[in-house]
PDB file of C-alpha atoms in Angstrom:
ATOM      1  CA  GLN A  20       0.000   0.000   0.000  1.00 90.00           C
ATOM      2  CA  VAL A  21       1.242   3.467  -0.887  1.00 96.00           C
ATOM      3  CA  GLN A  22       0.416   6.658   0.933  1.00 97.00           C
ATOM      4  CA  LEU A  23       0.943  10.040  -0.739  1.00 98.00           C
ATOM      5  CA  VAL A  24       1.023  13.362   1.084  1.00 98.00           C
ATOM      6  CA  GLU A  25       1.225  16.664  -0.780  1.00 98.00           C
ATOM      7  CA  SER A  26       2.634  19.847   0.701  1.00 98.00           C
ATOM      8  CA  GLY A  27       3.952  23.218  -0.400  1.00 98.00           C
ATOM      9  CA  GLY A  28       0.750  24.899  -1.465  1.00 98.00           C
ATOM     10  CA  GLY A  29      -0.177  28.388  -0.406  1.00 98.00           C
ATOM     11  CA  LEU A  30      -1.113  31.900  -1.447  1.00 98.00           C
ATOM     12  CA  VAL A  31       1.169  33.665  -3.920  1.00 98.00           C
ATOM     13  CA  GLN A  32       0.933  36.693  -6.168  1.00 98.00           C
ATOM     14  CA  ALA A  33       0.832  36.360  -9.915  1.00 98.00           C
ATOM     15  CA  GLY A  34       4.332  35.884 -11.254  1.00 98.00           C
ATOM     16  CA  GLY A  35       5.471  34.152  -8.102  1.00 98.00           C
ATOM     17  CA  SER A  36       6.703  30.622  -7.530  1.00 98.00           C
ATOM     18  CA  LEU A  37       5.885  27.593  -5.421  1.00 98.00           C
ATOM     19  CA  ARG A  38       7.306  24.108  -5.138  1.00 98.00           C
ATOM     20  CA  LEU A  39       4.902  21.312  -4.368  1.00 98.00           C
ATOM     21  CA  SER A  40       6.084  18.075  -2.823  1.00 98.00           C
ATOM     22  CA  CYS A  41       4.437  14.677  -2.798  1.00 98.00           C
ATOM     23  CA  ALA A  42       5.997  12.414  -0.201  1.00 98.00           C
ATOM     24  CA  GLY A  43       5.415   8.716  -0.566  1.00 98.00           C
ATOM     25  CA  SER A  44       5.447   6.053   2.124  1.00 96.00           C
ATOM     26  CA  GLY A  45       4.749   2.366   2.284  1.00 96.00           C
ATOM     27  CA  ARG A  46       6.762   1.475  -0.812  1.00 95.00           C
ATOM     28  CA  SER A  47       9.545   2.879  -2.919  1.00 96.00           C
ATOM     29  CA  LEU A  48       8.112   5.030  -5.691  1.00 96.00           C
ATOM     30  CA  SER A  49      11.102   4.552  -7.981  1.00 96.00           C
ATOM     31  CA  ILE A  50       9.221   2.071 -10.190  1.00 96.00           C
ATOM     32  CA  TYR A  51       5.991   4.046 -10.206  1.00 97.00           C
ATOM     33  CA  SER A  52       4.621   6.348 -12.842  1.00 98.00           C
ATOM     34  CA  MET A  53       3.451   9.510 -11.145  1.00 98.00           C
ATOM     35  CA  GLY A  54       1.402  12.524 -12.024  1.00 98.00           C
ATOM     36  CA  TRP A  55       0.227  15.881 -10.845  1.00 98.00           C
ATOM     37  CA  PHE A  56      -3.410  16.845 -11.349  1.00 98.00           C
ATOM     38  CA  ARG A  57      -5.369  19.908 -10.303  1.00 98.00           C
ATOM     39  CA  GLN A  58      -8.970  20.837  -9.722  1.00 98.00           C
ATOM     40  CA  ALA A  59     -10.122  24.431  -9.872  1.00 97.00           C
ATOM     41  CA  PRO A  60     -13.394  25.531  -8.258  1.00 93.00           C
ATOM     42  CA  GLY A  61     -16.337  24.418 -10.326  1.00 95.00           C
ATOM     43  CA  LYS A  62     -14.180  22.479 -12.765  1.00 97.00           C
ATOM     44  CA  GLU A  63     -13.201  18.882 -13.281  1.00 97.00           C
ATOM     45  CA  ARG A  64      -9.844  17.608 -12.143  1.00 98.00           C
ATOM     46  CA  GLU A  65      -7.280  17.860 -14.937  1.00 98.00           C
ATOM     47  CA  PHE A  66      -3.820  16.539 -15.697  1.00 98.00           C
ATOM     48  CA  VAL A  67      -0.898  18.919 -15.211  1.00 98.00           C
ATOM     49  CA  ALA A  68       2.325  16.944 -15.557  1.00 98.00           C
ATOM     50  CA  GLY A  69       3.590  13.408 -15.112  1.00 98.00           C
ATOM     51  CA  GLN A  70       6.505  11.026 -15.227  1.00 97.00           C
ATOM     52  CA  ARG A  71       6.100   7.645 -16.895  1.00 97.00           C
ATOM     53  CA  TRP A  72       8.381   4.905 -15.567  1.00 97.00           C
ATOM     54  CA  ILE A  73      10.337   3.382 -18.478  1.00 94.00           C
ATOM     55  CA  ALA A  74      13.099   1.258 -16.925  1.00 93.00           C
ATOM     56  CA  GLY A  75      15.422   1.496 -13.954  1.00 89.00           C
ATOM     57  CA  TYR A  76      15.517   5.159 -13.007  1.00 90.00           C
ATOM     58  CA  THR A  77      14.487   6.403 -16.451  1.00 92.00           C
ATOM     59  CA  TYR A  78      11.242   8.282 -16.832  1.00 94.00           C
ATOM     60  CA  GLY A  79       9.364   9.931 -19.668  1.00 93.00           C
ATOM     61  CA  ILE A  80       7.888  13.327 -18.948  1.00 93.00           C
ATOM     62  CA  ASP A  81       4.712  14.942 -20.218  1.00 94.00           C
ATOM     63  CA  SER A  82       2.788  18.072 -19.324  1.00 95.00           C
ATOM     64  CA  VAL A  83      -0.091  20.147 -20.627  1.00 96.00           C
ATOM     65  CA  ASP A  84       0.623  23.043 -22.937  1.00 96.00           C
ATOM     66  CA  SER A  85      -0.603  25.653 -20.463  1.00 96.00           C
ATOM     67  CA  VAL A  86       2.202  24.902 -17.986  1.00 97.00           C
ATOM     68  CA  GLN A  87       5.071  24.117 -20.334  1.00 97.00           C
ATOM     69  CA  GLY A  88       7.954  26.491 -19.762  1.00 96.00           C
ATOM     70  CA  ARG A  89       6.592  27.377 -16.306  1.00 98.00           C
ATOM     71  CA  PHE A  90       6.173  24.085 -14.384  1.00 98.00           C
ATOM     72  CA  THR A  91       8.807  21.386 -13.942  1.00 98.00           C
ATOM     73  CA  ILE A  92       8.141  17.909 -12.609  1.00 98.00           C
ATOM     74  CA  SER A  93      10.936  15.979 -10.946  1.00 97.00           C
ATOM     75  CA  ARG A  94      11.518  13.316  -8.335  1.00 97.00           C
ATOM     76  CA  ASP A  95      14.085  12.383  -5.724  1.00 97.00           C
ATOM     77  CA  ASN A  96      14.012   8.622  -5.320  1.00 96.00           C
ATOM     78  CA  ALA A  97      16.272   8.777  -2.270  1.00 96.00           C
ATOM     79  CA  LYS A  98      13.609  10.889  -0.557  1.00 97.00           C
ATOM     80  CA  ASN A  99      10.722   8.988  -2.176  1.00 98.00           C
ATOM     81  CA  THR A 100       9.294  12.345  -3.195  1.00 98.00           C
ATOM     82  CA  LEU A 101       7.805  13.840  -6.340  1.00 98.00           C
ATOM     83  CA  TYR A 102       8.040  17.592  -6.940  1.00 98.00           C
ATOM     84  CA  LEU A 103       6.300  20.197  -9.034  1.00 98.00           C
ATOM     85  CA  GLU A 104       8.254  23.424  -9.407  1.00 98.00           C
ATOM     86  CA  MET A 105       5.846  26.155 -10.462  1.00 98.00           C
ATOM     87  CA  ASN A 106       7.134  29.482 -11.758  1.00 98.00           C
ATOM     88  CA  ASN A 107       5.440  32.542 -13.235  1.00 98.00           C
ATOM     89  CA  LEU A 108       2.182  31.502 -11.624  1.00 98.00           C
ATOM     90  CA  LYS A 109      -1.053  32.879 -13.010  1.00 98.00           C
ATOM     91  CA  PRO A 110      -4.477  33.308 -11.374  1.00 97.00           C
ATOM     92  CA  GLU A 111      -5.783  30.510 -13.603  1.00 97.00           C
ATOM     93  CA  ASP A 112      -3.352  28.126 -11.867  1.00 98.00           C
ATOM     94  CA  THR A 113      -5.453  28.435  -8.710  1.00 98.00           C
ATOM     95  CA  ALA A 114      -6.621  24.940  -7.774  1.00 98.00           C
ATOM     96  CA  VAL A 115      -6.199  22.045  -5.421  1.00 98.00           C
ATOM     97  CA  TYR A 116      -3.207  20.072  -6.644  1.00 98.00           C
ATOM     98  CA  TYR A 117      -3.099  16.286  -6.277  1.00 98.00           C
ATOM     99  CA  CYS A 118      -0.359  13.770  -6.880  1.00 98.00           C
ATOM    100  CA  ALA A 119      -1.063  10.235  -8.041  1.00 98.00           C
ATOM    101  CA  ALA A 120       0.928   7.053  -8.497  1.00 98.00           C
ATOM    102  CA  LYS A 121       0.718   3.838 -10.479  1.00 97.00           C
ATOM    103  CA  TYR A 122       3.109   0.909 -10.229  1.00 97.00           C
ATOM    104  CA  GLY A 123       5.160   0.475 -13.366  1.00 95.00           C
ATOM    105  CA  SER A 124       4.446   2.135 -16.654  1.00 94.00           C
ATOM    106  CA  VAL A 125       1.240   3.745 -17.803  1.00 92.00           C
ATOM    107  CA  ALA A 126      -0.159   4.082 -21.300  1.00 89.00           C
ATOM    108  CA  ALA A 127      -1.341   7.631 -20.822  1.00 94.00           C
ATOM    109  CA  LEU A 128      -0.230   9.857 -17.975  1.00 95.00           C
ATOM    110  CA  ASN A 129      -3.297  12.078 -18.277  1.00 96.00           C
ATOM    111  CA  ILE A 130      -5.870   9.324 -17.612  1.00 95.00           C
ATOM    112  CA  GLN A 131      -6.949   9.583 -13.983  1.00 97.00           C
ATOM    113  CA  GLY A 132      -8.341   6.072 -13.887  1.00 96.00           C
ATOM    114  CA  ALA A 133      -4.897   4.681 -14.624  1.00 95.00           C
ATOM    115  CA  TYR A 134      -3.580   5.642 -11.189  1.00 97.00           C
ATOM    116  CA  ASP A 135      -3.889   3.471  -8.119  1.00 96.00           C
ATOM    117  CA  TYR A 136      -3.017   5.922  -5.362  1.00 98.00           C
ATOM    118  CA  TRP A 137      -3.879   9.564  -4.725  1.00 98.00           C
ATOM    119  CA  GLY A 138      -2.896  12.161  -2.187  1.00 98.00           C
ATOM    120  CA  GLN A 139      -5.323  14.393  -0.326  1.00 97.00           C
ATOM    121  CA  GLY A 140      -4.368  17.542  -2.229  1.00 98.00           C
ATOM    122  CA  THR A 141      -2.791  20.893  -1.443  1.00 98.00           C
ATOM    123  CA  GLN A 142      -4.360  24.270  -2.192  1.00 98.00           C
ATOM    124  CA  VAL A 143      -2.601  26.726  -4.486  1.00 98.00           C
ATOM    125  CA  THR A 144      -4.072  30.212  -4.723  1.00 98.00           C
ATOM    126  CA  VAL A 145      -2.634  32.809  -7.089  1.00 98.00           C
ATOM    127  CA  SER A 146      -3.801  36.379  -6.617  1.00 98.00           C
ATOM    128  CA  SER A 147      -3.805  38.923  -9.419  1.00 94.00           C
TER     129      SER A 147
END
């Protein structure tokens, strides 16, 4: 069983930065595909960025167009933690951010049903 706990959310002005963390426990996440999703008020949860496990410590990365060049996904296997570095934040980035994990590879990182484990979420609020 895997437990995921997000942290690092908060209130920031437009143009600011935050780094979200997703700490895993229960099992090593090194052979898990992982993703970040977000849900804005009144909207459905959507994919933000993810890492697909390929082999060993090699991962493929994908992200939505709206965050490319601003958000960076990474992981530290020694700390069993996934990160989302968010720069040049915009008010439309306001949402609850969730991390998710699936053992092994995944056909499509953006499919929520593909993931087995989810965190409880962390709130990110960007003021204009």
